[in-house]
XYZ file of C-alpha atoms in Angstrom:
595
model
C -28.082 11.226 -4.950
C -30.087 8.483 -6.113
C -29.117 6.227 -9.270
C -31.488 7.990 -11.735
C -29.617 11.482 -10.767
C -25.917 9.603 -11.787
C -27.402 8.096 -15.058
C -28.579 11.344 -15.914
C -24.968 13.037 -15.519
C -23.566 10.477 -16.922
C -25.488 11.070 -20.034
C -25.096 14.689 -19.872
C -21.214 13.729 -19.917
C -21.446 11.557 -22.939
C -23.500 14.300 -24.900
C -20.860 16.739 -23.833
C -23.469 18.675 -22.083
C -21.467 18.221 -18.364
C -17.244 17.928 -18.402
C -15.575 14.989 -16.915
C -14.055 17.042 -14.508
C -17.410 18.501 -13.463
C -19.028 15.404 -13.316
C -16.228 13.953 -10.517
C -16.603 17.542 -8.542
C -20.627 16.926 -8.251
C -19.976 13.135 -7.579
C -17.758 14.369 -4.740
C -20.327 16.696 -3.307
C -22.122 13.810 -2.641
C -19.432 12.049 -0.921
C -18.451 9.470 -4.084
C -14.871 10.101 -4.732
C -12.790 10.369 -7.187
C -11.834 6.943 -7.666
C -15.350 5.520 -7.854
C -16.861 7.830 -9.757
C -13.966 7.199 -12.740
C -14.967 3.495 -11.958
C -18.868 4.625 -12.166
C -17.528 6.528 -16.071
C -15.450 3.444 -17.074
C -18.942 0.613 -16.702
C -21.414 3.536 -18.627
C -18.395 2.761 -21.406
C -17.163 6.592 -20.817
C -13.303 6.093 -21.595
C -10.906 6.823 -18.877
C -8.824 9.971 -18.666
C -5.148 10.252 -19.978
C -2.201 10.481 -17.515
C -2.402 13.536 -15.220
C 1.162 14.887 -15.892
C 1.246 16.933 -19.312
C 4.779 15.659 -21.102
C 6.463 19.105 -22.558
C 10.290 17.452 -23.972
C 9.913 17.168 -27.423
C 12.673 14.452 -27.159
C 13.758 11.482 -25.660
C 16.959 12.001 -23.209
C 18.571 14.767 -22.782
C 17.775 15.771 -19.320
C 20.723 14.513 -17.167
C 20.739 12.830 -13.937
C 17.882 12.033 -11.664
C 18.436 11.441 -8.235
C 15.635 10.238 -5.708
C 15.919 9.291 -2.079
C 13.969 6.536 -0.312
C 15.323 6.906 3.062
C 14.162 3.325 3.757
C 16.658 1.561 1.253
C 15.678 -1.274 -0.827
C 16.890 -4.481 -0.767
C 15.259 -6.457 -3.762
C 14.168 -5.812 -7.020
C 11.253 -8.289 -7.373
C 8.431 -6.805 -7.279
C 6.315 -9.693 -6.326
C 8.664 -10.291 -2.965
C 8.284 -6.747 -2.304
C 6.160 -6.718 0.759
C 7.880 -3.110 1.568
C 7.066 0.349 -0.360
C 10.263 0.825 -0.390
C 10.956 -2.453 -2.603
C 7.367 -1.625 -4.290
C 9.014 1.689 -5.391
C 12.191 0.568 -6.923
C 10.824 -2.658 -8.528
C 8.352 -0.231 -10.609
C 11.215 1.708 -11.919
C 12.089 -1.741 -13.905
C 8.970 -3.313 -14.203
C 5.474 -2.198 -15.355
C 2.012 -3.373 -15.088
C -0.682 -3.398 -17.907
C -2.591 -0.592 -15.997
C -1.353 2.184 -13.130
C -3.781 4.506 -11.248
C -3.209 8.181 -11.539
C -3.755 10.827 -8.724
C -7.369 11.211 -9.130
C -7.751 7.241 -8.910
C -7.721 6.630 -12.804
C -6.720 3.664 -14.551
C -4.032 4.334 -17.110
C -3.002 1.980 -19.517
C 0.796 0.932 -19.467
C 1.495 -1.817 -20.862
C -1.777 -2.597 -22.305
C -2.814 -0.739 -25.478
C -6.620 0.170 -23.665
C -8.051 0.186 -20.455
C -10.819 -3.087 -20.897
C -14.406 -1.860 -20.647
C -18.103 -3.070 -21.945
C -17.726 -1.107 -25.160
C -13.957 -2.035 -26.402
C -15.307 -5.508 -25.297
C -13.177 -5.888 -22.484
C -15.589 -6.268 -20.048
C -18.327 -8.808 -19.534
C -21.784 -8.270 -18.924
C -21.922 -10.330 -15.961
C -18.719 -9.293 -14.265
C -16.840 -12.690 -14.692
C -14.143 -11.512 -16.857
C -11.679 -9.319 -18.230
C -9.731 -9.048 -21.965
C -6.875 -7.149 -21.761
C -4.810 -6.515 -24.884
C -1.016 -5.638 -24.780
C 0.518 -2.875 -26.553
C 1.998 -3.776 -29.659
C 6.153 -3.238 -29.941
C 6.373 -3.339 -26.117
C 10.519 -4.953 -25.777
C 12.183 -6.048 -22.784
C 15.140 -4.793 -21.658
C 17.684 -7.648 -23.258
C 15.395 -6.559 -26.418
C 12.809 -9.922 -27.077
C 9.442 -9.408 -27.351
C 6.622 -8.658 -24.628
C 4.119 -10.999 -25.242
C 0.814 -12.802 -23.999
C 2.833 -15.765 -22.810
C 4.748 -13.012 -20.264
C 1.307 -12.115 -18.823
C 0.474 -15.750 -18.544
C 3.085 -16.705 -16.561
C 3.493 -14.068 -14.338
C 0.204 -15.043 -12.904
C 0.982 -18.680 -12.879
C 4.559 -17.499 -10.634
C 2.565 -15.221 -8.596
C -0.356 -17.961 -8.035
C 1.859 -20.809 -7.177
C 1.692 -21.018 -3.226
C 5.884 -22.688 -3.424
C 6.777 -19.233 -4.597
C 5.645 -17.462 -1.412
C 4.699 -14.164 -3.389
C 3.474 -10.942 -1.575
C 1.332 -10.690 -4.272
C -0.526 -13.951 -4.369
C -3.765 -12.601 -3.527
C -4.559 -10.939 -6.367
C -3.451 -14.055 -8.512
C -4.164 -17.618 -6.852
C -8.345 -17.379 -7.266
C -8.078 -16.516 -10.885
C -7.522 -17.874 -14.565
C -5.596 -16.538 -17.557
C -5.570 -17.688 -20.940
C -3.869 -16.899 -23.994
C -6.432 -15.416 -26.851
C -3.470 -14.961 -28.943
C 0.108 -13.860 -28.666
C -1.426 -9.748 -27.313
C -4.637 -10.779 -25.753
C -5.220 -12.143 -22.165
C -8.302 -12.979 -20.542
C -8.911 -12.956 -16.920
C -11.508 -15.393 -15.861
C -13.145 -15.170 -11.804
C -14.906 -17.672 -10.070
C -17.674 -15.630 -9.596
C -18.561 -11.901 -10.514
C -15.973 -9.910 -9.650
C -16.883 -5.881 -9.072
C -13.671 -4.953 -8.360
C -11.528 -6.460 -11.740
C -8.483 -4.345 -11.646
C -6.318 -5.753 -9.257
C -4.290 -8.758 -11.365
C -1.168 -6.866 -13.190
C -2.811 -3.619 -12.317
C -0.708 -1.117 -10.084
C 1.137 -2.309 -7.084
C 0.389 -5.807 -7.293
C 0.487 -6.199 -11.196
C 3.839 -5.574 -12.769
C 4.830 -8.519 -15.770
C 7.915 -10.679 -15.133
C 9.565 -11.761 -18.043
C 8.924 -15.908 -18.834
C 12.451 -16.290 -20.380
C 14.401 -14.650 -17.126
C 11.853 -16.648 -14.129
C 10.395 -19.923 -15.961
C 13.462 -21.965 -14.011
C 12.712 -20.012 -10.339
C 8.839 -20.499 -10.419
C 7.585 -22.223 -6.836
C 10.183 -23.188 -4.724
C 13.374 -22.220 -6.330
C 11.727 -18.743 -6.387
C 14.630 -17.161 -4.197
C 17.184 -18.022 -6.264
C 16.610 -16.151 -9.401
C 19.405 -13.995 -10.484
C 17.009 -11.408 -11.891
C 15.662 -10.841 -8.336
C 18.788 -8.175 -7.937
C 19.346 -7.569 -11.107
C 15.754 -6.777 -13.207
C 15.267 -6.982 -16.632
C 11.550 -4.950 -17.560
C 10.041 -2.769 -19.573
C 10.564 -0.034 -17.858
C 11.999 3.547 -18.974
C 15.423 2.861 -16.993
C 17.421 -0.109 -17.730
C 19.268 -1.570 -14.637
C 22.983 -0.746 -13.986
C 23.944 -1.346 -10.477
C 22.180 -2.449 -7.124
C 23.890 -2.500 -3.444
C 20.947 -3.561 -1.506
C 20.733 -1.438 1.574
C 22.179 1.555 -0.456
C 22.001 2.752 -4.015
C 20.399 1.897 -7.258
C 21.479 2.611 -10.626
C 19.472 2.654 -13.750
C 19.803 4.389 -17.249
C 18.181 5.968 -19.998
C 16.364 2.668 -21.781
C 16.780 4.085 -25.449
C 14.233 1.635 -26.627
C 11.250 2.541 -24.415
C 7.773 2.168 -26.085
C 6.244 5.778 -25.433
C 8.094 8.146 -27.860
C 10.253 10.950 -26.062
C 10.443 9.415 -23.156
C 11.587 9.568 -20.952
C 13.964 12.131 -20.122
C 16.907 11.844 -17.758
C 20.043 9.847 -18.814
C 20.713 8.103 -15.808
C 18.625 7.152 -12.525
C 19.875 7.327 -9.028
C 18.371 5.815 -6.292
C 19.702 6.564 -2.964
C 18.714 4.689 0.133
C 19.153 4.862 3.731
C 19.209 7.864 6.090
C 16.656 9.619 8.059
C 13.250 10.888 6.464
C 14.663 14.832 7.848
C 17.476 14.504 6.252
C 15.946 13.365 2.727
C 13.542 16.032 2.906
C 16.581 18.339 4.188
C 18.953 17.519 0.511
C 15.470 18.180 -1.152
C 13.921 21.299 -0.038
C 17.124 23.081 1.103
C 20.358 22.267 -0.329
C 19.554 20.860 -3.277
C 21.582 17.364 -3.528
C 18.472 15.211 -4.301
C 15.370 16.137 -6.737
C 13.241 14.108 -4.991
C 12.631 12.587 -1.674
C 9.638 9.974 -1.167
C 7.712 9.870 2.031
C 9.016 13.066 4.180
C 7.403 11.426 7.306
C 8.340 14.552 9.298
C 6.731 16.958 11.495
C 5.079 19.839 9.850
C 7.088 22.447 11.355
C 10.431 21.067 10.471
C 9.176 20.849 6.370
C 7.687 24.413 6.676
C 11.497 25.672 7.933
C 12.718 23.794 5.272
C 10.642 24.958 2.820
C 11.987 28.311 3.280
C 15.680 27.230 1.674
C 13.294 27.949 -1.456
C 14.779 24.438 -3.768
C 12.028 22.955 -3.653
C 8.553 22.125 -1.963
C 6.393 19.414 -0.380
C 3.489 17.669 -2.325
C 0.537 16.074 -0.681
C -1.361 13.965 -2.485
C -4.626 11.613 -0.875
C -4.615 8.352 -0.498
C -6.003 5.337 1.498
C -2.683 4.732 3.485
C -2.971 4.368 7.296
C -0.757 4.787 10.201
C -2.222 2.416 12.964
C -1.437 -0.070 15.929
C -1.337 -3.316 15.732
C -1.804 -5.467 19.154
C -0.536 -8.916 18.905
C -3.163 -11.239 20.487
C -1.043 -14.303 20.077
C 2.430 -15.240 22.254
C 5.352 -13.446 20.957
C 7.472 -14.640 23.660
C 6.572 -18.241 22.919
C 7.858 -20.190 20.303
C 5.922 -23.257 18.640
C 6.915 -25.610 15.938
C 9.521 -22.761 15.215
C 7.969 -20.073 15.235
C 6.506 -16.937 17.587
C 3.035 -15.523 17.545
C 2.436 -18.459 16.376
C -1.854 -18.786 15.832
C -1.465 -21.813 17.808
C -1.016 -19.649 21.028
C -2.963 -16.829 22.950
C -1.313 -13.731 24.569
C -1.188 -13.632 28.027
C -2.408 -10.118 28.343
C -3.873 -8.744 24.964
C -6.302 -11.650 24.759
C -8.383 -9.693 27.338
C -10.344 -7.376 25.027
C -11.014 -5.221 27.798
C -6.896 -4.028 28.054
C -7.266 -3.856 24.183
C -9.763 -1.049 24.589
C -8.065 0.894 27.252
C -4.744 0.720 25.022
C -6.728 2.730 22.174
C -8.708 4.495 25.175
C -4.751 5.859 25.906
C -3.984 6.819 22.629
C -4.078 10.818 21.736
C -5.108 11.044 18.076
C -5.599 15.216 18.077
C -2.406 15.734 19.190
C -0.925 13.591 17.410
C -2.322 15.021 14.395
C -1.900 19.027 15.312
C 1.742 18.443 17.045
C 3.406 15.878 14.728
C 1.927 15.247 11.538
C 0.036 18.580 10.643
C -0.284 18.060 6.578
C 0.650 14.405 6.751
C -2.302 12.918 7.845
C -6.176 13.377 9.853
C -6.923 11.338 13.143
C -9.135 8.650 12.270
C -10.613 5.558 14.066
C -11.293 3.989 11.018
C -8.734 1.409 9.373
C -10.416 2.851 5.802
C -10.668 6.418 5.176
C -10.763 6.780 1.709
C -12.688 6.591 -0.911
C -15.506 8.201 1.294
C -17.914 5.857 0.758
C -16.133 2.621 2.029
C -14.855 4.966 5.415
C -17.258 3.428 8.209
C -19.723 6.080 9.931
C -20.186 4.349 13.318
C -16.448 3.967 14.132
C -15.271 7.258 16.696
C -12.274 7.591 18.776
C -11.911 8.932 21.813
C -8.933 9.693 23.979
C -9.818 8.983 28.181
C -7.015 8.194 30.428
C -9.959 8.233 33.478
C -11.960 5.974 31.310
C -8.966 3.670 30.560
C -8.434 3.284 34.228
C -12.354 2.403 35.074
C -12.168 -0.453 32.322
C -8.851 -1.927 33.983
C -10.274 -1.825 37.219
C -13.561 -3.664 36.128
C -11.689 -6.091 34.554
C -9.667 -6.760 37.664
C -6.436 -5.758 36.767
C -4.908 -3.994 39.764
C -2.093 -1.901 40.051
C 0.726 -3.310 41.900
C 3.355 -1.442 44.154
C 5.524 -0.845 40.890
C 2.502 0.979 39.473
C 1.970 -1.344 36.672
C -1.554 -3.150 36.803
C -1.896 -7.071 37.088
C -3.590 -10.338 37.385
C -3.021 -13.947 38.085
C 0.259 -12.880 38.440
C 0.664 -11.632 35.013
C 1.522 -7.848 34.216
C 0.581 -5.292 32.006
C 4.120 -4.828 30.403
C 4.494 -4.457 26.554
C 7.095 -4.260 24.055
C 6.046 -1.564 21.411
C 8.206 -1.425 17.901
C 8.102 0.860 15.076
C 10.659 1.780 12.499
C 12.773 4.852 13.489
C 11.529 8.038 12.794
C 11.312 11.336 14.294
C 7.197 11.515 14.468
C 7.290 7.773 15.282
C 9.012 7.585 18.283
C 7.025 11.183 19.429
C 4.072 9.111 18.649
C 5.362 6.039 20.582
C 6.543 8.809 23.553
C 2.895 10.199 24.117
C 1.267 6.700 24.016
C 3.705 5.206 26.404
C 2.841 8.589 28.637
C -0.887 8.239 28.859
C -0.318 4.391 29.428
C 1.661 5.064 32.489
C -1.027 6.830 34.102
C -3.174 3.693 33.630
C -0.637 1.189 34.616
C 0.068 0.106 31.766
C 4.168 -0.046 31.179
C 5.377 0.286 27.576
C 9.033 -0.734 26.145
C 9.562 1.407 23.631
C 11.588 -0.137 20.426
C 12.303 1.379 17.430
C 14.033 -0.555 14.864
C 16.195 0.727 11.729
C 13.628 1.084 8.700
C 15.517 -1.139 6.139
C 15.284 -3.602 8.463
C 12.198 -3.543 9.966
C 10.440 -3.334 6.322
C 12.669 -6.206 5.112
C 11.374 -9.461 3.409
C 14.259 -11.429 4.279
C 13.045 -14.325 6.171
C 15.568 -14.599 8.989
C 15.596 -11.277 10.073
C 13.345 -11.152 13.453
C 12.660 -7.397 13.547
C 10.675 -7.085 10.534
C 7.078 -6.070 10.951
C 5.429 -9.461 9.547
C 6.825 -11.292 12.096
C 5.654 -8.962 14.673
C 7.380 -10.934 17.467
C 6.603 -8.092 19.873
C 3.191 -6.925 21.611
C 2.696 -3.871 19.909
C 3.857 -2.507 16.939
C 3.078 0.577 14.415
C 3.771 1.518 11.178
C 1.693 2.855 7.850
C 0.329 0.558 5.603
C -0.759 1.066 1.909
C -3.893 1.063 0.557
C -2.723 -0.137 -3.410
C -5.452 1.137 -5.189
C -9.104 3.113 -5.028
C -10.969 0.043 -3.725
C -10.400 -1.538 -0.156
C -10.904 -4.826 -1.210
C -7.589 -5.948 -1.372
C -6.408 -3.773 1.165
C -9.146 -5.380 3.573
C -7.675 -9.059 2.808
C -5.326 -7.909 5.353
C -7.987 -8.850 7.847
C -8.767 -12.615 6.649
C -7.946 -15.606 7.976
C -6.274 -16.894 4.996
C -3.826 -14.441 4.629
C -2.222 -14.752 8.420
C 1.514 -14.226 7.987
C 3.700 -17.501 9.453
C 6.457 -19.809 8.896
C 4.838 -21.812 5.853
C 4.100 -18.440 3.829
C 7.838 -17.038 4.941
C 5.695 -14.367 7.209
C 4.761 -12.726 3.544
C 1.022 -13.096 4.172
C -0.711 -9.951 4.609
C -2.642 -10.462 8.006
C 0.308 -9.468 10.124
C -2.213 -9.371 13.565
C -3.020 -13.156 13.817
C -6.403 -12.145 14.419
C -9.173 -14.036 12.904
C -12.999 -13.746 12.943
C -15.427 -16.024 10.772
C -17.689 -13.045 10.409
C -15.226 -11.095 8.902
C -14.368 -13.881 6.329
C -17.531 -14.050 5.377
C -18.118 -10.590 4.898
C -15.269 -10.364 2.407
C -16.346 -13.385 0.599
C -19.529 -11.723 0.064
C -17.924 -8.502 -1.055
C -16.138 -10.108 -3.580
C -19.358 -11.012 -5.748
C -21.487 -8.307 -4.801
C -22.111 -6.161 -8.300
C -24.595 -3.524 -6.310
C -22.120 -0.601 -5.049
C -24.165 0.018 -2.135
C -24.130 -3.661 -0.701
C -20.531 -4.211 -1.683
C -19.460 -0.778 0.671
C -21.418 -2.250 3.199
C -20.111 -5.573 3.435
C -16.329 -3.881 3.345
C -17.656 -1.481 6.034
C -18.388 -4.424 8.167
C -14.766 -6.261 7.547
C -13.061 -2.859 8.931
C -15.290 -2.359 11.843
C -15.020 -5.820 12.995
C -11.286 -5.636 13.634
C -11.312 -2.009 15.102
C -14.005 -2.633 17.283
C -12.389 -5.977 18.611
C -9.316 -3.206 19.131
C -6.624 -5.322 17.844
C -6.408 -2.786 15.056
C -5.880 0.505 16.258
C -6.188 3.449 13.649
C -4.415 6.665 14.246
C -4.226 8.578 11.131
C -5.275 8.610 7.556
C -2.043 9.527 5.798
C -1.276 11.614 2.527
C 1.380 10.838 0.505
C 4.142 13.670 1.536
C 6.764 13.744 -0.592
C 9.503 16.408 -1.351
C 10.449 17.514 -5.287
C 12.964 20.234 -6.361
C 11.063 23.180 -7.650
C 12.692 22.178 -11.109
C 11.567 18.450 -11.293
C 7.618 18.051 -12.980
C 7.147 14.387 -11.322
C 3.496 12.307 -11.152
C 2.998 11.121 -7.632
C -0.152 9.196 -6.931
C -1.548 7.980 -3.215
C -2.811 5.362 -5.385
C -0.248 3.832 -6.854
C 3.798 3.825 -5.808
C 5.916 6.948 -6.191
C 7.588 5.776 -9.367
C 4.439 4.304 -11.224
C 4.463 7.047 -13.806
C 8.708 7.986 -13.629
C 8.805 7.930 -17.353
C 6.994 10.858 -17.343
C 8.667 12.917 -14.840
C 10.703 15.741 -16.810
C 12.984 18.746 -15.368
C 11.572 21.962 -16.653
């Protein structure tokens, strides 16, 4: 499919000669998804679709209690600390952004009153900026005023490198000024193909000025509303017990009309991800359970209690290994895998490839996660057209073994291969979970048989996902050798999912381990690469430079893909709810009705 060929559907859209539906099922034949080819409609000026969940209450309220179970429990309510899905989730419930993306990778306008494009004059010809306008009569939760100065400001918070936010990379390389008191404009640097990151989705709910001007920078931690949110939001905050349950109700003066339509919010954390999907699917308790990372099997039997079902829905998420190629064992200037040191072992790129040489995707996939998720050797899998081509997997214990041995890493009498008096020995963490610690059983299996001996450590998922600072066991301070957990792509475009992989964002001591490069591992090429990607306005180029980031750190094997995930969640077969693998679970809860 050549441009000429998308012009002309595009134009058969706009003259109503070709649906928009159609026009994304042809674009996918081709291998453009979803995502891009809504992107593709929104620069020909072709608006962008409405929400995907058709609202049937005629009335605001009425419709009792939800309850919802994270069995990773949250433990703050700011959504720009929230370096954890978990948090992510909960925060959203509160807080909104001016745009969320829908199932089908859409941009939906929340708080803003349009989604900005070349013909409502939102976006510039030559990609350097964006004009968002709010929604007029949009309150906050203690009842003043939403307002331009709110947008403002959460970008100056979220920019300022004293307040340590998770979400500083979509802020601290931009500029937003006031037009008047509902009009922003976002100004880049440079041309910017991929606009819709600040206060869009994940990464882009408004803060209230009046409730954070005080805790901006370093007093950041000490805000009050950090546990106790005042938003926009459709549920108004009641109670919080971090590491356990969350209380919201109905907010009475929420700015879409009938919505939205339980009484009172419950938010249950903690647990096990069977037993969420368990008080879901077949008894009832909860009406829905986010993330039922369980094996296939189990949710089929479970299924069967006939409350409810499971809903997959695709996304750019990815369950992979990390290997640490700095010293966790070592600490400098107070801190472990520090960049300042190398790993003993995992420096050797040749015991980096025989780890993911000893790693069994296909079963993986057919044994454990069935539904949840495809083996995968690339670190991006979707949309299509940023997934790389020349990345494969392979699973070899004889092939493992040949690479140790030319290396020179013999086995000892224990077994375990060594040199220079150093042994292959690892400690390998992930949160606890059924198909986790399977997972971590295989791999430490096939590793044996290479001489390669794995600790296996699985750490309680509150605590691993944590952002609190001086806990040790969370995953951004990966003071282990190994570790393995999913990670979410926030919206249809890599880019900021890829910043994971530059040097700039390397979690440490001086960011409070909230930078998003958790491995350490740095490569000029791939910095470059990025750069590049972020002013390239020709698709084709941009996918390729993006391509390139991704296969640099799989191919150096300190990232180790294992599957492309899809959102699996669990919903009683009452509950209408709007989940999106591009966007968190609640980013469209006002919406969610009981039939």
């Amino acid at each position: 499919m050549n441009i000429q060929h998308i012009q002309g559907m595009v134009q058969n859209l706009k003259e109503g000669r070709l649906s928009r539906r159609s026009f994304i099922q042809k674009m996918a034949a081709f291998g453009i998804g979803a995502p891009i080819a809504s992107q593709i409609l929104a620069w020909n000026n072709v608006a962008m679709a409405n929400a995907t969940l058709e609202y049937k209450p005629a009335k605001a309220g009425g419709g009792g209690p939800l309850k919802i179970l994270l069995w990773q429990a949250p433990t703050l309510l700011n959504p720009h600390f929230a370096s954890g899905t978990k948090d992510q989730i909960a925060s959203r419930i509160f807080y909104e952004p001016l745009a969320g993306w829908d199932k089908e990778g859409n941009l939906i306008p929340q708080l803003a009153a349009a989604v900005p494009s070349k013909e409502n004059g939102g976006l510039s010809e030559d990609g350097t900026s964006v004009t968002w306008k709010l929604k007029p009569g949009v309150k906050w939760h203690d009842g003043k005023p939403l307002t331009a100065d709110d947008v403002v400001f959460t970008w100056e918070y979220a920019a300022d490198p004293a307040t340590a936010a998770y979400t500083t990379g979509a802020y601290k390389d931009i500029k937003v000024e006031k037009v008047d008191d509902l009009t922003v404009k976002v100004i880049f640097s440079k041309p910017t193909p991929f606009w819709a990151d600040a206060f869009v989705g994940v990464a882009g709910m408004i803060i209230p000025k009046h409730h954070f001007a005080e805790y901006k920078g370093a007093k950041s931690r000490e805000a009050p509303a950090n546990l106790k949110p005042v938003g926009t939001g459709p549920y108004k905050f009641a109670d919080f017990k971090p590491g356990d349950i969350l209380a919201g109700t109905r907010n009475e003066d929420y700015h879409v009309k009938n919505q939205p339509h339980f009484d009172t919010l419950e938010v249950k954390g903690g647990g096990d991800a069977v037993s969420a999907a368990r008080a879901v699917l077949q008894t009832g308790e909860y009406d829905y359970a986010w993330d039922t990372l369980v094996e296939d099997e189990v949710l089929k039997r479970l299924e069967t209690g006939g409350r409810g079902k499971i809903s997959a829905a695709p996304a750019g998420d990815v369950e992979f290994i990390t290997l640490n190629t700095t010293d966790p064992w070592t600490e400098v200037d107070g801190e472990r895998s520090s960049v300042k040191t190398k790993h003993p072992t995992l420096s050797d790129p040749a015991v980096r490839q025989a780890i993911n040489l000893l790693i069994d995707r296909d079963s993986i996939q057919k044994f454990i996660y069935g539904r949840g998720g495809v083996a995968t050797a690339s670190f991006v899998n979707e949309p299509k057209q940023f997934k790389s081509s020349k990345l494969k997997y392979e699973f070899s214990v004889d092939k493992a073994n040949k690479l140790l041995d030319e290396a020179g890493w013999k086995k000892g009498a224990d077994g375990i291969r060594e040199k220079d008096g150093k042994k292959l020995k690892f400690v390998f963490q992930t949160s606890i979970n059924a198909p986790r610690q399977k997972v971590q059983a295989i791999i430490k299996q096939a590793c044996q048989r290479a001489g390669i001996e794995l600790e296996l450590k699985s750490v309680t998922a509150s605590v691993f996902f944590s952002s609190d600072v001086a806990n040790p066991d969370t995953y951004t301070k990966l003071y282990v050798d190994m570790e393995m957990y999913t990670t979410t792509q926030p919206q249809p475009d890599p880019e900021r999912f890829l910043n994971q992989f530059t040097s700039w964002e390397v979690a440490n001591k001086e960011n409070k381990w909230l930078g998003r490069n958790v491995s350490r591992y740095t490569d000029p090429a791939a910095d470059d690469a990025y750069k590049a990607a972020q002013k390239e306005l020709d698709p084709a180029k941009r996918a390729a430079l993006l391509i390139k980031v991704n296969e640099i750190f799989c191919e150096a094997n300190v990232i180790l893909p294992v599957l492309s995930r899809r959102k699996v969640v669990a919903a009683a077969n009452t509950l209408s709810h709007d989940h999106s693998g591009w966007d968190v679970d609640t980013w469209n809860l006002a919406a969610w009705y009981r039939s």
